[in-house]
């Protein structure tokens, strides 16, 4: 692949060059809702997915609770208040209310579309949980029915911007054809997911922070990147990072004695601490036979690794590990500036894990419920916002690609994505760095990560095959730097961000941290919304 | 990681090539797809769910490749076991909609 900017928007014969009102990057829950929503507003829409819309991302192979609360004022207030303390009081009640309203509507739409929600013994339809494969297969169908053009196996590499700096499309690779795609659009929705650093958390290898990098290159900033050290429990050998059933588990050392304080909720750090020195085992021994049967029906995928290894997780203990889920289960992401999920860059919108979820989760999410609600709500708003913007946008005559790192035409030496990924993982995976955070350890890591960036930006990726992995590696590196820079700046413990040199929550730091920049990174505090009445009373 | 494409069962529909989110397979004209990039497999089991003839087997191990025999996993009933458990196989459709999570989580928050 040639690296000159002018060549990067001129496609080779056989490649795809499309024009649309709205381009959606990412085909998970947020992207599919965004695509539908934009199309329903009358926009022409193209959706690109790195993998396959319907199987790609964290939701499809998994399944998730949903923050589905009937519109009963008392229940709604209780739902909003329930996690505010855990989130460090960084949520915004107005946004929580909006998300509860929107999620209720969207989940009911799923039921209308034929999603097979279960019925309880009273004949009541129960809508607080979604099976990933069913949900995303249905969403793909709805995207198709809305008239959206879907491009599968089309990783996006960089955004296009016009003379005014507005985002006017994107380009990438059609990896199964080994050629290029360009979509010229009046608005772009980034629904590219978070970043889990290819930790083998379920479905997360495609979630490498690509959207963060592309957006930052166009001038967008991020928020809450210190809330990025969620680790999920999984069998040591397997990818299935589904943690609900570990609420019924006992965690033990190799000799069979219990790990003190180890619990799935509120005791995960004890598991991490024990894993620093030895193997930890789990057994789902607190579920009675009836619960065991319910578990099999609730999460069939949880049992796949066990059934295939010949392990009975209710009767036998098995080795466990903690896999980093980064901002997929963390809450940081691109900063939104208004109710339409616009970023600070004209023409650029963000949704789902690509966007900061602090508005509804603050600094902590315990599970999928709020995340799923956020994905479907922010996706819906971003799609509509992008469509409305596209209706009145004046696009400049020239589109130039905004990508930097790995496109360096004067580059010296070949970009080595595999090696870079290993180096980044070595900084972000270890519990002693990312879980048990201290200023000294974070500073050292930032120094090494900055050096990696300085070296990587001198390199070039020379083939089309190569550039996808190079950009993924660069996005993970950029994400790690924003994470640790933000974590250094927050000299207190709040939400999932725990500083072992600043164990207390500091009322003076109840603020959002915005992080921006690529070569030079800046962190700034922005005021958090007013405290909810219950918190003030307490 | 993906370990088996059963040549006996495969009907060369190439659906797995299409749906694999990490592009592990390569289509082969008039033949079963080949596992071209096994190391890219993220062990998400999605290919198994979409395979209409249960010709694929994903071993649960994320790090190491294993030598797995098709005969053995077929005998253990593991070919298509996950697809059946979520109600996507013929004769198992009643399992769709049997999600019992609400019995384990009391409140919606």
mmCIF file of C-alpha atoms in Angstrom, chain A residues 170-366:
data_model
loop_
_atom_site.group_PDB
_atom_site.id
_atom_site.type_symbol
_atom_site.label_atom_id
_atom_site.label_comp_id
_atom_site.label_asym_id
_atom_site.label_seq_id
_atom_site.Cartn_x
_atom_site.Cartn_y
_atom_site.Cartn_z
ATOM 1 C CA UNK A 170 -13.565 7.093 6.236
ATOM 2 C CA UNK A 171 -11.416 4.596 4.403
ATOM 3 C CA UNK A 172 -10.268 1.105 5.150
ATOM 4 C CA UNK A 173 -9.477 -2.315 3.822
ATOM 5 C CA UNK A 174 -11.706 -5.026 2.395
ATOM 6 C CA UNK A 175 -9.699 -7.780 3.902
ATOM 7 C CA UNK A 176 -11.350 -10.693 2.088
ATOM 8 C CA UNK A 177 -10.790 -8.999 -1.293
ATOM 9 C CA UNK A 178 -7.448 -7.475 -0.389
ATOM 10 C CA UNK A 179 -8.446 -4.067 -1.683
ATOM 11 C CA UNK A 180 -9.740 -0.776 -0.334
ATOM 12 C CA UNK A 181 -13.013 0.877 0.598
ATOM 13 C CA UNK A 182 -13.844 4.547 0.782
ATOM 14 C CA UNK A 183 -17.137 5.875 2.065
ATOM 15 C CA UNK A 184 -17.713 9.602 1.575
ATOM 16 C CA UNK A 185 -20.363 10.624 4.087
ATOM 17 C CA UNK A 186 -21.684 13.837 5.567
ATOM 18 C CA UNK A 187 -21.498 12.387 9.073
ATOM 19 C CA UNK A 188 -19.796 9.437 10.746
ATOM 20 C CA UNK A 189 -20.904 7.477 13.815
ATOM 21 C CA UNK A 190 -18.101 5.688 15.631
ATOM 22 C CA UNK A 191 -19.583 2.563 17.201
ATOM 23 C CA UNK A 192 -16.321 0.681 17.095
ATOM 24 C CA UNK A 193 -16.393 -0.541 20.683
ATOM 25 C CA UNK A 194 -13.918 -0.114 23.497
ATOM 26 C CA UNK A 195 -10.476 -1.587 23.962
ATOM 27 C CA UNK A 196 -9.756 -4.859 25.760
ATOM 28 C CA UNK A 197 -6.156 -5.193 24.520
ATOM 29 C CA UNK A 198 -6.769 -8.611 22.952
ATOM 30 C CA UNK A 199 -6.891 -10.263 26.347
ATOM 31 C CA UNK A 200 -9.079 -13.085 24.954
ATOM 32 C CA UNK A 201 -12.075 -11.796 26.854
ATOM 33 C CA UNK A 202 -15.108 -13.210 25.041
ATOM 34 C CA UNK A 203 -15.562 -11.622 21.619
ATOM 35 C CA UNK A 204 -13.181 -8.795 22.426
ATOM 36 C CA UNK A 205 -10.185 -9.418 20.164
ATOM 37 C CA UNK A 206 -11.698 -7.087 17.569
ATOM 38 C CA UNK A 207 -12.048 -4.331 20.181
ATOM 39 C CA UNK A 208 -8.709 -2.576 19.957
ATOM 40 C CA UNK A 209 -9.646 1.075 20.459
ATOM 41 C CA UNK A 210 -9.532 1.847 16.717
ATOM 42 C CA UNK A 211 -12.314 4.419 17.017
ATOM 43 C CA UNK A 212 -10.494 6.284 19.776
ATOM 44 C CA UNK A 213 -7.379 6.586 17.637
ATOM 45 C CA UNK A 214 -9.245 7.661 14.503
ATOM 46 C CA UNK A 215 -11.280 10.223 16.424
ATOM 47 C CA UNK A 216 -8.256 11.616 18.246
ATOM 48 C CA UNK A 217 -6.483 12.058 14.913
ATOM 49 C CA UNK A 218 -9.455 14.165 13.810
ATOM 50 C CA UNK A 219 -9.220 16.229 17.013
ATOM 51 C CA UNK A 220 -11.729 14.581 19.363
ATOM 52 C CA UNK A 221 -10.982 14.077 23.054
ATOM 53 C CA UNK A 222 -11.821 11.345 25.557
ATOM 54 C CA UNK A 223 -13.201 11.221 29.062
ATOM 55 C CA UNK A 224 -12.964 8.822 31.975
ATOM 56 C CA UNK A 225 -10.064 6.831 30.574
ATOM 57 C CA UNK A 226 -8.865 6.098 34.116
ATOM 58 C CA UNK A 227 -11.975 3.906 34.490
ATOM 59 C CA UNK A 228 -10.527 1.243 32.263
ATOM 60 C CA UNK A 229 -9.207 -1.511 34.485
ATOM 61 C CA UNK A 230 -12.139 -3.889 34.647
ATOM 62 C CA UNK A 231 -10.985 -7.500 34.904
ATOM 63 C CA UNK A 232 -13.382 -10.389 34.363
ATOM 64 C CA UNK A 233 -13.192 -13.867 35.853
ATOM 65 C CA UNK A 234 -12.733 -16.710 33.388
ATOM 66 C CA UNK A 235 -11.579 -20.316 33.507
ATOM 67 C CA UNK A 236 -7.787 -20.031 33.146
ATOM 68 C CA UNK A 237 -7.835 -21.939 29.871
ATOM 69 C CA UNK A 238 -10.920 -20.358 28.303
ATOM 70 C CA UNK A 239 -12.343 -17.167 26.818
ATOM 71 C CA UNK A 240 -15.712 -17.191 28.539
ATOM 72 C CA UNK A 241 -15.584 -14.061 30.693
ATOM 73 C CA UNK A 242 -19.070 -14.326 32.053
ATOM 74 C CA UNK A 243 -19.048 -13.527 35.723
ATOM 75 C CA UNK A 244 -22.613 -13.734 37.021
ATOM 76 C CA UNK A 245 -22.425 -17.334 38.213
ATOM 77 C CA UNK A 246 -19.275 -16.695 40.214
ATOM 78 C CA UNK A 247 -21.600 -15.062 42.749
ATOM 79 C CA UNK A 248 -22.308 -18.689 43.700
ATOM 80 C CA UNK A 249 -18.613 -19.714 43.752
ATOM 81 C CA UNK A 250 -16.003 -20.477 46.367
ATOM 82 C CA UNK A 251 -12.440 -19.449 45.494
ATOM 83 C CA UNK A 252 -9.568 -21.551 46.783
ATOM 84 C CA UNK A 253 -5.777 -21.814 46.806
ATOM 85 C CA UNK A 254 -4.130 -24.914 45.308
ATOM 86 C CA UNK A 255 -4.182 -26.584 48.748
ATOM 87 C CA UNK A 256 -7.970 -26.232 48.900
ATOM 88 C CA UNK A 257 -8.180 -23.524 51.565
ATOM 89 C CA UNK A 258 -10.373 -20.537 50.805
ATOM 90 C CA UNK A 259 -8.883 -17.306 49.480
ATOM 91 C CA UNK A 260 -9.853 -14.802 52.179
ATOM 92 C CA UNK A 261 -12.228 -12.110 50.966
ATOM 93 C CA UNK A 262 -12.425 -13.504 47.439
ATOM 94 C CA UNK A 263 -15.759 -12.818 45.826
ATOM 95 C CA UNK A 264 -16.965 -12.058 42.326
ATOM 96 C CA UNK A 265 -18.552 -8.809 43.493
ATOM 97 C CA UNK A 266 -16.696 -6.753 46.053
ATOM 98 C CA UNK A 267 -13.835 -9.206 46.398
ATOM 99 C CA UNK A 268 -12.261 -9.473 42.987
ATOM 100 C CA UNK A 269 -9.099 -7.699 44.138
ATOM 101 C CA UNK A 270 -8.543 -10.546 46.617
ATOM 102 C CA UNK A 271 -8.543 -12.932 43.660
ATOM 103 C CA UNK A 272 -6.080 -10.707 41.805
ATOM 104 C CA UNK A 273 -3.863 -10.489 44.887
ATOM 105 C CA UNK A 274 -3.809 -14.267 45.232
ATOM 106 C CA UNK A 275 -3.137 -14.752 41.513
ATOM 107 C CA UNK A 276 0.057 -12.714 41.873
ATOM 108 C CA UNK A 277 1.689 -15.634 43.627
ATOM 109 C CA UNK A 278 -0.279 -18.769 42.845
ATOM 110 C CA UNK A 279 -3.074 -20.415 40.903
ATOM 111 C CA UNK A 280 -6.589 -19.740 42.172
ATOM 112 C CA UNK A 281 -9.450 -22.203 41.738
ATOM 113 C CA UNK A 282 -13.199 -21.731 41.693
ATOM 114 C CA UNK A 283 -16.162 -24.010 42.085
ATOM 115 C CA UNK A 284 -19.789 -22.953 41.646
ATOM 116 C CA UNK A 285 -20.695 -24.832 44.789
ATOM 117 C CA UNK A 286 -23.331 -22.534 46.273
ATOM 118 C CA UNK A 287 -25.977 -23.083 43.598
ATOM 119 C CA UNK A 288 -28.706 -25.544 44.516
ATOM 120 C CA UNK A 289 -29.875 -28.065 41.902
ATOM 121 C CA UNK A 290 -32.736 -25.848 40.806
ATOM 122 C CA UNK A 291 -30.400 -22.880 40.347
ATOM 123 C CA UNK A 292 -27.982 -25.093 38.468
ATOM 124 C CA UNK A 293 -30.703 -26.006 35.987
ATOM 125 C CA UNK A 294 -31.666 -22.344 35.615
ATOM 126 C CA UNK A 295 -28.036 -21.416 34.970
ATOM 127 C CA UNK A 296 -27.795 -23.869 32.096
ATOM 128 C CA UNK A 297 -30.802 -22.256 30.450
ATOM 129 C CA UNK A 298 -29.717 -18.705 31.252
ATOM 130 C CA UNK A 299 -26.183 -18.832 29.850
ATOM 131 C CA UNK A 300 -25.527 -21.903 27.716
ATOM 132 C CA UNK A 301 -22.184 -20.425 26.632
ATOM 133 C CA UNK A 302 -20.897 -20.404 30.214
ATOM 134 C CA UNK A 303 -20.912 -24.195 30.161
ATOM 135 C CA UNK A 304 -19.333 -24.788 26.747
ATOM 136 C CA UNK A 305 -15.706 -24.765 27.996
ATOM 137 C CA UNK A 306 -16.543 -27.028 30.933
ATOM 138 C CA UNK A 307 -18.540 -29.530 28.924
ATOM 139 C CA UNK A 308 -15.703 -29.757 26.416
ATOM 140 C CA UNK A 309 -13.067 -30.212 29.078
ATOM 141 C CA UNK A 310 -15.161 -32.755 30.975
ATOM 142 C CA UNK A 311 -15.384 -30.526 34.057
ATOM 143 C CA UNK A 312 -18.508 -30.247 36.214
ATOM 144 C CA UNK A 313 -18.170 -26.672 37.549
ATOM 145 C CA UNK A 314 -20.722 -27.354 40.297
ATOM 146 C CA UNK A 315 -18.852 -30.381 41.648
ATOM 147 C CA UNK A 316 -15.242 -29.810 40.628
ATOM 148 C CA UNK A 317 -12.932 -26.892 41.075
ATOM 149 C CA UNK A 318 -11.193 -25.410 38.075
ATOM 150 C CA UNK A 319 -8.368 -22.881 37.667
ATOM 151 C CA UNK A 320 -9.480 -19.299 37.072
ATOM 152 C CA UNK A 321 -7.834 -16.146 35.832
ATOM 153 C CA UNK A 322 -8.789 -12.498 35.413
ATOM 154 C CA UNK A 323 -8.871 -11.128 31.881
ATOM 155 C CA UNK A 324 -8.595 -7.396 31.296
ATOM 156 C CA UNK A 325 -11.717 -5.951 29.730
ATOM 157 C CA UNK A 326 -10.321 -2.405 29.541
ATOM 158 C CA UNK A 327 -12.923 0.092 28.429
ATOM 159 C CA UNK A 328 -15.302 -2.621 27.202
ATOM 160 C CA UNK A 329 -16.469 -3.040 30.775
ATOM 161 C CA UNK A 330 -14.761 0.113 31.950
ATOM 162 C CA UNK A 331 -16.549 3.369 31.312
ATOM 163 C CA UNK A 332 -14.065 5.652 29.529
ATOM 164 C CA UNK A 333 -14.323 6.628 25.877
ATOM 165 C CA UNK A 334 -14.858 9.497 23.475
ATOM 166 C CA UNK A 335 -16.336 12.544 25.153
ATOM 167 C CA UNK A 336 -19.831 13.472 24.044
ATOM 168 C CA UNK A 337 -20.760 17.140 23.939
ATOM 169 C CA UNK A 338 -24.554 17.094 23.585
ATOM 170 C CA UNK A 339 -27.727 15.005 23.626
ATOM 171 C CA UNK A 340 -27.220 13.843 20.022
ATOM 172 C CA UNK A 341 -23.982 12.047 21.030
ATOM 173 C CA UNK A 342 -21.858 14.437 18.988
ATOM 174 C CA UNK A 343 -18.151 14.576 19.753
ATOM 175 C CA UNK A 344 -16.322 17.899 19.712
ATOM 176 C CA UNK A 345 -15.507 17.411 16.006
ATOM 177 C CA UNK A 346 -18.071 18.484 13.382
ATOM 178 C CA UNK A 347 -19.705 15.519 11.668
ATOM 179 C CA UNK A 348 -18.398 12.969 14.184
ATOM 180 C CA UNK A 349 -20.677 11.083 16.578
ATOM 181 C CA UNK A 350 -19.924 8.271 19.016
ATOM 182 C CA UNK A 351 -21.985 5.545 20.653
ATOM 183 C CA UNK A 352 -21.721 2.439 22.787
ATOM 184 C CA UNK A 353 -18.372 1.542 24.284
ATOM 185 C CA UNK A 354 -16.620 3.930 21.877
ATOM 186 C CA UNK A 355 -18.216 6.783 23.816
ATOM 187 C CA UNK A 356 -17.633 7.559 27.476
ATOM 188 C CA UNK A 357 -20.325 5.890 29.554
ATOM 189 C CA UNK A 358 -19.642 7.991 32.643
ATOM 190 C CA UNK A 359 -22.922 9.860 32.122
ATOM 191 C CA UNK A 360 -24.886 6.786 33.173
ATOM 192 C CA UNK A 361 -22.295 4.643 34.969
ATOM 193 C CA UNK A 362 -19.828 7.069 36.491
ATOM 194 C CA UNK A 363 -16.578 5.281 37.167
ATOM 195 C CA UNK A 364 -17.887 1.736 37.505
ATOM 196 C CA UNK A 365 -19.992 -0.872 35.806
ATOM 197 C CA UNK A 366 -20.574 -4.178 37.443
#
